[in-house]
């Protein structure tokens, strides 16, 4: 009995947090799911019933396979478990099939694959130093970071209500970031390469990886003042990195190259080949150029993280055909920075609160209204109060304008969801709530981006030579 | 972090869990002709809105009492009326006389669930938060953890409708414990007028308040207090029953509906002595009807008499809470026409003593949830049941470190074991025995749950699993009855005299 007591009560707060959020995810099983549910069911059917040569040609359903090959193999592996739940879901012709067993299987697969995310969070906590920590468990940066990541509102509603597989993908990304923090550069590069072949949207942050690995790994030493020592360039390292990326890509695209299907695969991954690429990468790159230029002078994993977040935010703000969910690409890595410095915490809170609020239109059904409001309040209350307590010895996190802006989200929500539907404008101008939400949140996100940019530029480079 | 931030987070977690569980099926969903409790609640809105007050409790062509007739006191009817006004504003079809029978739709389900959530938010949850904040001699962290555990108790989350009566009863306990006697008794009277089962709690309230009056001296302040309390009680009852007091026939009919003595000793399967006993001996058929009432009455009162007498002679807040538990448990085990859900009336006081005897309270609350297994499975609530039970167990285990608190002193059995050791010097294994019993109990409950869910009962005994669940739960409850009575009776006087009566 005592042994059980130690196991339960002892310091195993991390397991308790992970288990708690998993139980919450189980409760979200009967909620609304979007068309993404059918998308993934269709991909299960395609990869299970058809040979590889037809995966990227199959078009019975409108939701064709448009993720890179590793994700297709992932769905193939899942389908072998799916057949024990409900064989019918694996039939390509069963469009919009959603029996209760199908629902159970799909939801459980998301919950189960989140295990990788939990592991990645565990690794990230190891990279956080606990110097600021008080004796109190709930005031330790590790604890706060774990809650901010494991119980992240955006991830919960996008993955477990709306339905997607972002959990394990972000797990891969956080794990690669953690490896870079731990100076295990080859592993970090490998993990990121694998991630790219699961979902190509992470290309947005590839420049950050590229620059950092080049700067900190390929140039093996620095001059005392922190700038690059050009003669310490290591060809071996460049080649080994290149080899990793090449091998991973070969594993992923190789079979399709052999089948002469590469153009088809690429056309599925990047729809509107020429026109979109041209217009979609250009403003992206332009915005990134400025960031990268200055960031080259910043070294250390913390600098890398800021660069990554800037890339993600810039592409969110200026990119083409960007989905609201892409804000998570900036929010999750930012959590790692938020427990380090008060300034970062402030930016994180503005970014997260507005970013999460901008996800509200994804869940437009009535039963999900209380769920999303309660979960949002839960996460926001926790994040603001825990970070305020952590940095209570420094100046307040928000000035009056920022406080006012964040508080304004409340009335905005009341107006959009409770007042507007009963007014006469609903029929004439039904887009008003969405418009208001987008504009209001864009203001907050742009402000956060701007503040982050300024803090990156104004940090003296020499301070970064110390071990981060 | 500040206390209020933590409490807010705990309340939000409680609300989130409640709402997500309510997204599941409800009792009697899609099961004509009678449906279930959900339909009963909707029907009461229909009746109270469309018919005049005089006809609410009477059988008529418009009001068929066989189809979910009103059988709760007037406050429930008024509450249904209030909800009916809101329903009328949103969609009158929901409460149209006769035509809305069996009405089921997504929007209506949302409406019903929202009324429940609001009721919980306004009455029950503030009572829990305030109660935990008023607990003495424990740290802020423990207070918040206590609130979390109480709000995560599966029984109250999984059972459909709002728990106004438990909320009011909790306000009553709070008031009386903090010496706001009049407000406390007013709240409790409202609770009784909401659901008559609250009478299970009435004796401890009565004895505690009477004891307080005696303590203050019947010649002076005590007498004044007694008069004030009597007036409060009478006034609140008159206020609630005003429309029904005009004619004798009205009052009698309401009473007949509230206390259906024509129905038998028990209905369905309940973890009650009579139901368990009838496995061996069919008392329902053997004994004549009025005799059944008499023996149930006698057993109930005999089992709760010692605790109540002690409470009257030595009123204390701690004694009051424990007596609430043992009285409610006595009623549950021995009383007439007990429903499975009445275990919630015992669970609420046990939640209140969670901080004092965490191990036994957690054990009891797990058993109480288990005892409702057949009902919950019928309502297709297996997944929420498993999830909330695990969450509750983890919350209690980590907040109170229950597995380290199984010594005699922690279980409040020290004085009892000392007394026993005077006669039996070798009686030292009490805590070891209790630990083993806990292990066996949990294993049995898990096994029975697995069996009930996966296997089909044999053809000759279709109710086998429900009966087994009830029987096992009944044994547990008898054990707990003995345990709680031991605590009350052996509660050492010397220990309490050192502290003020709190």
Short mmCIF file of C-alpha atoms in Angstrom, two decimals, chain B residues 94-337:
data_model
loop_
_atom_site.label_atom_id
_atom_site.label_comp_id
_atom_site.label_asym_id
_atom_site.label_seq_id
_atom_site.Cartn_x
_atom_site.Cartn_y
_atom_site.Cartn_z
CA UNK B 94 -41.47 21.96 -26.56
CA UNK B 95 -44.22 22.41 -23.99
CA UNK B 96 -47.42 22.28 -25.99
CA UNK B 97 -50.09 20.40 -24.08
CA UNK B 98 -50.42 16.77 -25.21
CA UNK B 99 -48.65 17.21 -28.56
CA UNK B 100 -45.20 17.62 -27.08
CA UNK B 101 -45.10 14.18 -25.51
CA UNK B 102 -41.87 12.44 -26.30
CA UNK B 103 -40.47 15.54 -28.00
CA UNK B 104 -36.81 14.95 -28.79
CA UNK B 105 -34.49 17.22 -30.70
CA UNK B 106 -30.94 18.49 -30.57
CA UNK B 107 -32.07 22.00 -29.71
CA UNK B 108 -34.31 20.80 -26.91
CA UNK B 109 -31.52 18.68 -25.45
CA UNK B 110 -29.27 21.74 -25.48
CA UNK B 111 -31.95 23.75 -23.71
CA UNK B 112 -32.45 21.15 -20.97
CA UNK B 113 -28.72 20.71 -20.48
CA UNK B 114 -28.20 24.46 -20.29
CA UNK B 115 -30.85 24.86 -17.58
CA UNK B 116 -29.09 22.15 -15.57
CA UNK B 117 -25.69 23.77 -16.03
CA UNK B 118 -26.99 27.18 -14.97
CA UNK B 119 -28.70 25.67 -11.93
CA UNK B 120 -25.45 23.99 -10.91
CA UNK B 121 -23.47 27.16 -11.53
CA UNK B 122 -25.78 29.33 -9.46
CA UNK B 123 -26.47 27.11 -6.47
CA UNK B 124 -24.34 24.00 -6.14
CA UNK B 125 -20.90 25.17 -7.23
CA UNK B 126 -20.76 28.38 -5.14
CA UNK B 127 -21.80 26.30 -2.11
CA UNK B 128 -18.93 23.87 -2.72
CA UNK B 129 -16.41 26.67 -3.22
CA UNK B 130 -17.53 28.55 -0.13
CA UNK B 131 -17.56 25.37 1.93
CA UNK B 132 -13.99 24.52 0.95
CA UNK B 133 -12.84 28.06 1.67
CA UNK B 134 -14.38 27.90 5.14
CA UNK B 135 -12.59 24.69 6.06
CA UNK B 136 -10.33 25.22 9.00
CA UNK B 137 -6.78 24.21 9.70
CA UNK B 138 -5.82 23.21 6.20
CA UNK B 139 -3.62 24.98 3.67
CA UNK B 140 -4.91 26.89 0.65
CA UNK B 141 -3.60 24.23 -1.66
CA UNK B 142 -5.57 21.56 0.17
CA UNK B 143 -8.74 23.66 0.10
CA UNK B 144 -8.52 24.00 -3.66
CA UNK B 145 -7.73 20.30 -4.06
CA UNK B 146 -10.72 19.48 -1.88
CA UNK B 147 -12.97 21.58 -4.12
CA UNK B 148 -11.58 19.83 -7.18
CA UNK B 149 -12.28 16.40 -5.75
CA UNK B 150 -15.83 17.29 -4.75
CA UNK B 151 -16.55 18.78 -8.17
CA UNK B 152 -15.14 15.71 -9.90
CA UNK B 153 -17.31 13.25 -7.97
CA UNK B 154 -18.74 11.07 -10.76
CA UNK B 155 -22.17 10.44 -9.24
CA UNK B 156 -23.33 14.02 -9.41
CA UNK B 157 -21.89 14.55 -12.87
CA UNK B 158 -23.39 11.48 -14.47
CA UNK B 159 -26.91 11.72 -13.10
CA UNK B 160 -28.97 13.76 -15.48
CA UNK B 161 -30.76 16.58 -13.89
CA UNK B 162 -29.76 19.53 -11.79
CA UNK B 163 -29.09 19.10 -8.11
CA UNK B 164 -30.87 22.09 -6.71
CA UNK B 165 -31.85 20.20 -3.60
CA UNK B 166 -28.29 19.16 -2.85
CA UNK B 167 -27.13 22.71 -3.47
CA UNK B 168 -29.65 24.13 -1.04
CA UNK B 169 -28.84 21.40 1.50
CA UNK B 170 -25.18 22.30 1.21
CA UNK B 171 -25.98 25.96 1.84
CA UNK B 172 -27.96 24.73 4.84
CA UNK B 173 -24.98 22.81 6.20
CA UNK B 174 -22.71 25.78 5.58
CA UNK B 175 -25.06 28.17 7.35
CA UNK B 176 -25.61 25.97 10.35
CA UNK B 177 -21.90 25.13 10.74
CA UNK B 178 -20.89 28.78 10.62
CA UNK B 179 -23.52 29.78 13.18
CA UNK B 180 -25.85 31.47 10.70
CA UNK B 181 -28.59 29.22 12.01
CA UNK B 182 -31.59 31.01 10.56
CA UNK B 183 -30.20 31.23 7.04
CA UNK B 184 -29.04 27.66 7.22
CA UNK B 185 -32.39 26.34 8.28
CA UNK B 186 -34.13 28.47 5.66
CA UNK B 187 -31.90 26.99 2.96
CA UNK B 188 -32.56 23.50 4.24
CA UNK B 189 -36.32 24.05 4.27
CA UNK B 190 -36.08 25.13 0.66
CA UNK B 191 -34.14 21.94 -0.03
CA UNK B 192 -36.86 19.80 1.54
CA UNK B 193 -39.51 21.64 -0.43
CA UNK B 194 -37.55 20.88 -3.55
CA UNK B 195 -37.23 17.15 -3.09
CA UNK B 196 -38.78 15.26 -0.22
CA UNK B 197 -35.86 12.87 -0.03
CA UNK B 198 -33.98 15.64 1.74
CA UNK B 199 -35.91 14.47 4.79
CA UNK B 200 -33.09 11.93 5.05
CA UNK B 201 -30.98 14.87 6.24
CA UNK B 202 -33.61 16.45 8.41
CA UNK B 203 -32.95 14.58 11.66
CA UNK B 204 -29.31 15.65 11.99
CA UNK B 205 -30.30 19.26 11.32
CA UNK B 206 -33.02 19.04 13.92
CA UNK B 207 -30.81 17.39 16.54
CA UNK B 208 -27.90 19.74 15.93
CA UNK B 209 -29.99 22.86 16.18
CA UNK B 210 -31.85 21.50 19.20
CA UNK B 211 -28.53 20.67 20.82
CA UNK B 212 -27.33 24.20 20.17
CA UNK B 213 -30.45 25.57 21.81
CA UNK B 214 -29.96 23.35 24.85
CA UNK B 215 -26.36 24.42 25.09
CA UNK B 216 -27.30 28.06 25.10
CA UNK B 217 -29.69 27.31 27.93
CA UNK B 218 -33.40 26.77 27.50
CA UNK B 219 -34.22 29.55 29.90
CA UNK B 220 -32.52 32.34 27.95
CA UNK B 221 -30.89 32.62 24.57
CA UNK B 222 -31.55 29.02 23.69
CA UNK B 223 -35.30 29.46 23.93
CA UNK B 224 -35.18 32.57 21.75
CA UNK B 225 -33.20 30.70 19.16
CA UNK B 226 -35.65 27.83 19.25
CA UNK B 227 -38.57 30.13 18.64
CA UNK B 228 -36.80 31.94 15.83
CA UNK B 229 -35.93 28.65 14.14
CA UNK B 230 -39.46 27.34 14.49
CA UNK B 231 -40.84 30.51 12.93
CA UNK B 232 -38.35 30.36 10.04
CA UNK B 233 -39.26 26.77 9.28
CA UNK B 234 -42.99 27.32 9.48
CA UNK B 235 -42.79 30.50 7.41
CA UNK B 236 -40.77 28.90 4.66
CA UNK B 237 -43.09 25.93 4.46
CA UNK B 238 -46.16 28.12 4.32
CA UNK B 239 -44.56 30.26 1.62
CA UNK B 240 -43.84 27.26 -0.57
CA UNK B 241 -47.16 25.53 0.00
CA UNK B 242 -49.32 28.63 -0.09
CA UNK B 243 -51.34 27.72 -3.21
CA UNK B 244 -51.96 24.25 -1.82
CA UNK B 245 -52.96 25.22 1.71
CA UNK B 246 -56.35 26.58 0.76
CA UNK B 247 -58.13 23.24 0.68
CA UNK B 248 -57.50 20.17 2.74
CA UNK B 249 -57.94 17.93 -0.29
CA UNK B 250 -55.16 19.77 -2.15
CA UNK B 251 -52.68 19.30 0.67
CA UNK B 252 -53.60 15.65 1.10
CA UNK B 253 -53.28 14.91 -2.58
CA UNK B 254 -49.83 16.48 -2.74
CA UNK B 255 -48.79 14.44 0.28
CA UNK B 256 -50.14 11.31 -1.34
CA UNK B 257 -48.07 12.00 -4.43
CA UNK B 258 -44.95 12.72 -2.37
CA UNK B 259 -45.15 9.65 -0.16
CA UNK B 260 -46.58 6.79 -2.18
CA UNK B 261 -47.18 4.35 0.63
CA UNK B 262 -49.19 2.18 -1.70
CA UNK B 263 -46.10 1.18 -3.55
CA UNK B 264 -44.01 -1.62 -2.18
CA UNK B 265 -40.93 -1.78 -0.01
CA UNK B 266 -38.68 -1.27 -2.96
CA UNK B 267 -38.86 -1.04 -6.70
CA UNK B 268 -36.30 -2.26 -9.20
CA UNK B 269 -32.86 -3.19 -7.96
CA UNK B 270 -31.39 -0.97 -5.31
CA UNK B 271 -28.41 -1.51 -3.00
CA UNK B 272 -30.72 -1.59 -0.04
CA UNK B 273 -31.13 -4.12 2.79
CA UNK B 274 -34.62 -5.12 1.71
CA UNK B 275 -33.66 -5.74 -1.89
CA UNK B 276 -30.58 -7.71 -0.92
CA UNK B 277 -32.49 -9.65 1.70
CA UNK B 278 -35.13 -10.59 -0.83
CA UNK B 279 -32.52 -12.64 -2.67
CA UNK B 280 -32.81 -15.10 0.18
CA UNK B 281 -36.31 -14.46 1.41
CA UNK B 282 -39.06 -12.74 -0.59
CA UNK B 283 -40.28 -10.42 2.14
CA UNK B 284 -42.31 -8.35 -0.26
CA UNK B 285 -44.60 -11.27 -0.81
CA UNK B 286 -44.55 -12.78 2.65
CA UNK B 287 -45.26 -9.86 4.90
CA UNK B 288 -48.44 -7.82 4.77
CA UNK B 289 -48.16 -4.31 3.44
CA UNK B 290 -48.57 -2.22 6.58
CA UNK B 291 -46.18 -4.53 8.40
CA UNK B 292 -43.53 -3.79 5.83
CA UNK B 293 -43.92 -0.09 6.52
CA UNK B 294 -43.64 -0.65 10.25
CA UNK B 295 -40.49 -2.76 10.20
CA UNK B 296 -38.79 -0.45 7.74
CA UNK B 297 -39.64 2.46 10.02
CA UNK B 298 -38.32 0.65 13.11
CA UNK B 299 -35.06 -0.47 11.55
CA UNK B 300 -34.37 2.97 10.16
CA UNK B 301 -34.92 4.72 13.45
CA UNK B 302 -33.12 2.17 15.55
CA UNK B 303 -30.04 2.47 13.38
CA UNK B 304 -29.85 6.23 13.48
CA UNK B 305 -30.93 6.82 17.06
CA UNK B 306 -27.54 6.58 18.81
CA UNK B 307 -25.87 9.10 16.54
CA UNK B 308 -28.73 11.58 16.75
CA UNK B 309 -28.93 11.37 20.53
CA UNK B 310 -25.21 12.00 20.79
CA UNK B 311 -25.50 14.97 18.45
CA UNK B 312 -28.27 16.53 20.54
CA UNK B 313 -26.29 16.13 23.73
CA UNK B 314 -22.93 17.19 22.30
CA UNK B 315 -23.50 19.39 19.28
CA UNK B 316 -20.40 19.98 17.22
CA UNK B 317 -19.82 20.80 13.61
CA UNK B 318 -17.77 17.68 13.05
CA UNK B 319 -20.36 15.50 14.76
CA UNK B 320 -23.05 17.16 12.67
CA UNK B 321 -21.36 16.24 9.40
CA UNK B 322 -20.71 12.67 10.41
CA UNK B 323 -24.25 12.29 11.69
CA UNK B 324 -25.53 13.55 8.32
CA UNK B 325 -23.65 10.70 6.71
CA UNK B 326 -24.82 8.00 9.05
CA UNK B 327 -28.45 9.16 9.10
CA UNK B 328 -28.67 9.39 5.34
CA UNK B 329 -27.04 5.99 5.05
CA UNK B 330 -29.48 4.47 7.55
CA UNK B 331 -32.39 5.85 5.59
CA UNK B 332 -30.94 4.60 2.35
CA UNK B 333 -30.41 1.11 3.68
CA UNK B 334 -33.61 0.59 5.61
CA UNK B 335 -36.23 2.98 4.35
CA UNK B 336 -39.22 2.63 2.12
CA UNK B 337 -39.26 2.99 -1.67
#
